[in-house]
């Protein structure tokens, strides 16, 4: 469980808040408009109506006590930059903010943000990857060129155990979960588990590796 501060309760802030609370984190939400927090009253007891562009307001929140500070003020770049800068000066441990502009992203990172999120860009990227191949059912980008892909199994894997397929040795890839047709999810599957034709595999791989696997999947479909 982490101590989390969320500043700004637009659509992104709302979804983030609900997810963090469901995962048993200790969350404080702050917005200058009370009506934005009304529907969260049943799940979040710590709510403050205030304008966080005021350094006095932020000082009263005890910023250094939070593990993560999320700044979710959307397109209001001036407020975003002011809040991020002040959070950093007040000793915030880790600051995550949202922006849909690459130039503004650089400014935010140079002025205190540890990480930026572009919800629209991230969603577009996931959709583009997902729908670029009939064999990709989902996609989660990671770092350094690696991602987690949900794909169909190769024919050469079907009926064999994960360890016998030698996926790591041949492709430098790792099966991190298996989605079975009945809805069961086997996370970090036993290496002796047998792969079935209707399984969907969550596989950690580089872009180069996934390209090779997709070409093989395309060939076996013909």
Short mmCIF file of C-alpha atoms in Angstrom, two decimals, residues 41-165:
data_model
loop_
_atom_site.label_atom_id
_atom_site.label_comp_id
_atom_site.label_asym_id
_atom_site.label_seq_id
_atom_site.Cartn_x
_atom_site.Cartn_y
_atom_site.Cartn_z
CA UNK A 41 -17.27 10.47 -1.52
CA UNK A 42 -18.21 6.84 -0.87
CA UNK A 43 -14.72 5.51 -1.54
CA UNK A 44 -12.41 8.38 -0.55
CA UNK A 45 -12.76 10.00 2.87
CA UNK A 46 -9.75 12.29 2.48
CA UNK A 47 -10.92 15.09 0.17
CA UNK A 48 -9.88 18.72 0.10
CA UNK A 49 -11.36 21.57 -1.93
CA UNK A 50 -8.45 23.90 -2.73
CA UNK A 51 -6.42 25.50 -5.51
CA UNK A 52 -3.07 23.73 -5.60
CA UNK A 53 -1.39 26.46 -7.62
CA UNK A 54 -1.09 28.11 -4.19
CA UNK A 55 2.14 27.12 -2.48
CA UNK A 56 0.44 27.74 0.88
CA UNK A 57 -2.11 25.04 0.10
CA UNK A 58 0.59 22.57 -0.89
CA UNK A 59 2.61 23.31 2.22
CA UNK A 60 -0.38 22.36 4.36
CA UNK A 61 -0.66 18.97 2.64
CA UNK A 62 2.70 17.69 3.87
CA UNK A 63 3.93 16.82 0.38
CA UNK A 64 7.03 14.91 1.48
CA UNK A 65 4.82 12.36 3.28
CA UNK A 66 3.40 10.97 0.02
CA UNK A 67 5.02 8.18 -1.94
CA UNK A 68 3.61 9.51 -5.22
CA UNK A 69 2.01 12.78 -6.29
CA UNK A 70 -0.19 12.73 -9.40
CA UNK A 71 -0.95 16.04 -11.11
CA UNK A 72 -4.05 15.53 -13.28
CA UNK A 73 -5.05 19.02 -14.39
CA UNK A 74 -5.34 18.13 -18.06
CA UNK A 75 -4.90 20.89 -20.63
CA UNK A 76 -4.25 23.65 -18.09
CA UNK A 77 -0.52 23.71 -18.75
CA UNK A 78 0.24 26.80 -16.67
CA UNK A 79 -1.33 25.25 -13.56
CA UNK A 80 0.36 21.95 -14.35
CA UNK A 81 3.82 23.52 -14.53
CA UNK A 82 3.29 25.67 -11.42
CA UNK A 83 2.05 22.74 -9.33
CA UNK A 84 4.79 20.35 -10.51
CA UNK A 85 7.53 22.91 -9.80
CA UNK A 86 6.19 23.66 -6.33
CA UNK A 87 5.76 19.98 -5.47
CA UNK A 88 9.42 19.40 -6.32
CA UNK A 89 10.53 22.32 -4.16
CA UNK A 90 8.44 20.98 -1.28
CA UNK A 91 10.22 17.63 -1.37
CA UNK A 92 7.84 15.41 -3.35
CA UNK A 93 9.34 11.93 -3.65
CA UNK A 94 7.92 11.13 -7.09
CA UNK A 95 5.77 13.28 -9.37
CA UNK A 96 3.67 11.95 -12.25
CA UNK A 97 1.71 14.33 -14.46
CA UNK A 98 -0.33 14.13 -17.66
CA UNK A 99 0.11 16.10 -20.87
CA UNK A 100 -0.79 15.58 -24.51
CA UNK A 101 1.97 17.81 -25.92
CA UNK A 102 5.53 16.54 -26.46
CA UNK A 103 7.08 19.99 -26.08
CA UNK A 104 5.25 20.59 -22.82
CA UNK A 105 6.30 17.12 -21.71
CA UNK A 106 9.95 18.18 -21.94
CA UNK A 107 9.28 21.34 -19.97
CA UNK A 108 7.50 19.42 -17.24
CA UNK A 109 10.31 16.87 -16.99
CA UNK A 110 12.84 19.69 -16.77
CA UNK A 111 10.87 21.43 -14.04
CA UNK A 112 10.26 18.68 -11.53
CA UNK A 113 8.14 15.89 -13.06
CA UNK A 114 9.65 12.42 -12.73
CA UNK A 115 7.28 10.91 -15.26
CA UNK A 116 4.68 12.13 -17.74
CA UNK A 117 1.67 10.27 -19.08
CA UNK A 118 -0.16 10.99 -22.31
CA UNK A 119 -3.46 9.07 -21.99
CA UNK A 120 -4.51 9.72 -25.58
CA UNK A 121 -1.13 8.82 -27.05
CA UNK A 122 -0.77 5.72 -24.88
CA UNK A 123 -4.26 4.53 -25.81
CA UNK A 124 -3.62 5.21 -29.49
CA UNK A 125 -0.35 3.28 -29.38
CA UNK A 126 -1.98 0.30 -27.69
CA UNK A 127 -4.79 0.27 -30.25
CA UNK A 128 -2.40 0.60 -33.18
CA UNK A 129 -0.29 -2.34 -32.00
CA UNK A 130 -3.33 -4.40 -31.07
CA UNK A 131 -5.12 -3.98 -34.39
CA UNK A 132 -2.05 -4.17 -36.61
CA UNK A 133 -2.13 -7.97 -36.33
CA UNK A 134 -4.93 -10.49 -35.93
CA UNK A 135 -2.65 -12.40 -33.56
CA UNK A 136 -2.24 -9.63 -30.96
CA UNK A 137 -5.09 -9.42 -28.46
CA UNK A 138 -3.56 -6.91 -26.06
CA UNK A 139 -0.36 -4.97 -25.52
CA UNK A 140 1.43 -3.28 -22.62
CA UNK A 141 4.52 -1.17 -23.38
CA UNK A 142 7.41 -1.39 -20.94
CA UNK A 143 10.85 0.15 -21.38
CA UNK A 144 14.04 -0.30 -23.40
CA UNK A 145 12.17 -1.70 -26.40
CA UNK A 146 10.36 -4.45 -24.45
CA UNK A 147 6.63 -4.94 -24.09
CA UNK A 148 4.14 -7.57 -22.98
CA UNK A 149 1.98 -8.94 -25.78
CA UNK A 150 -1.04 -11.22 -25.61
CA UNK A 151 -0.71 -13.52 -28.62
CA UNK A 152 -1.76 -16.86 -30.02
CA UNK A 153 0.69 -19.75 -29.62
CA UNK A 154 2.81 -21.00 -32.51
CA UNK A 155 1.79 -24.40 -33.83
CA UNK A 156 5.24 -25.69 -32.86
CA UNK A 157 4.45 -24.92 -29.21
CA UNK A 158 1.03 -26.57 -29.05
CA UNK A 159 0.99 -29.85 -27.13
CA UNK A 160 4.38 -29.19 -25.58
CA UNK A 161 5.33 -27.92 -22.16
CA UNK A 162 6.64 -24.36 -21.85
CA UNK A 163 10.09 -25.61 -20.91
CA UNK A 164 10.22 -28.02 -23.87
CA UNK A 165 9.38 -25.21 -26.29
#
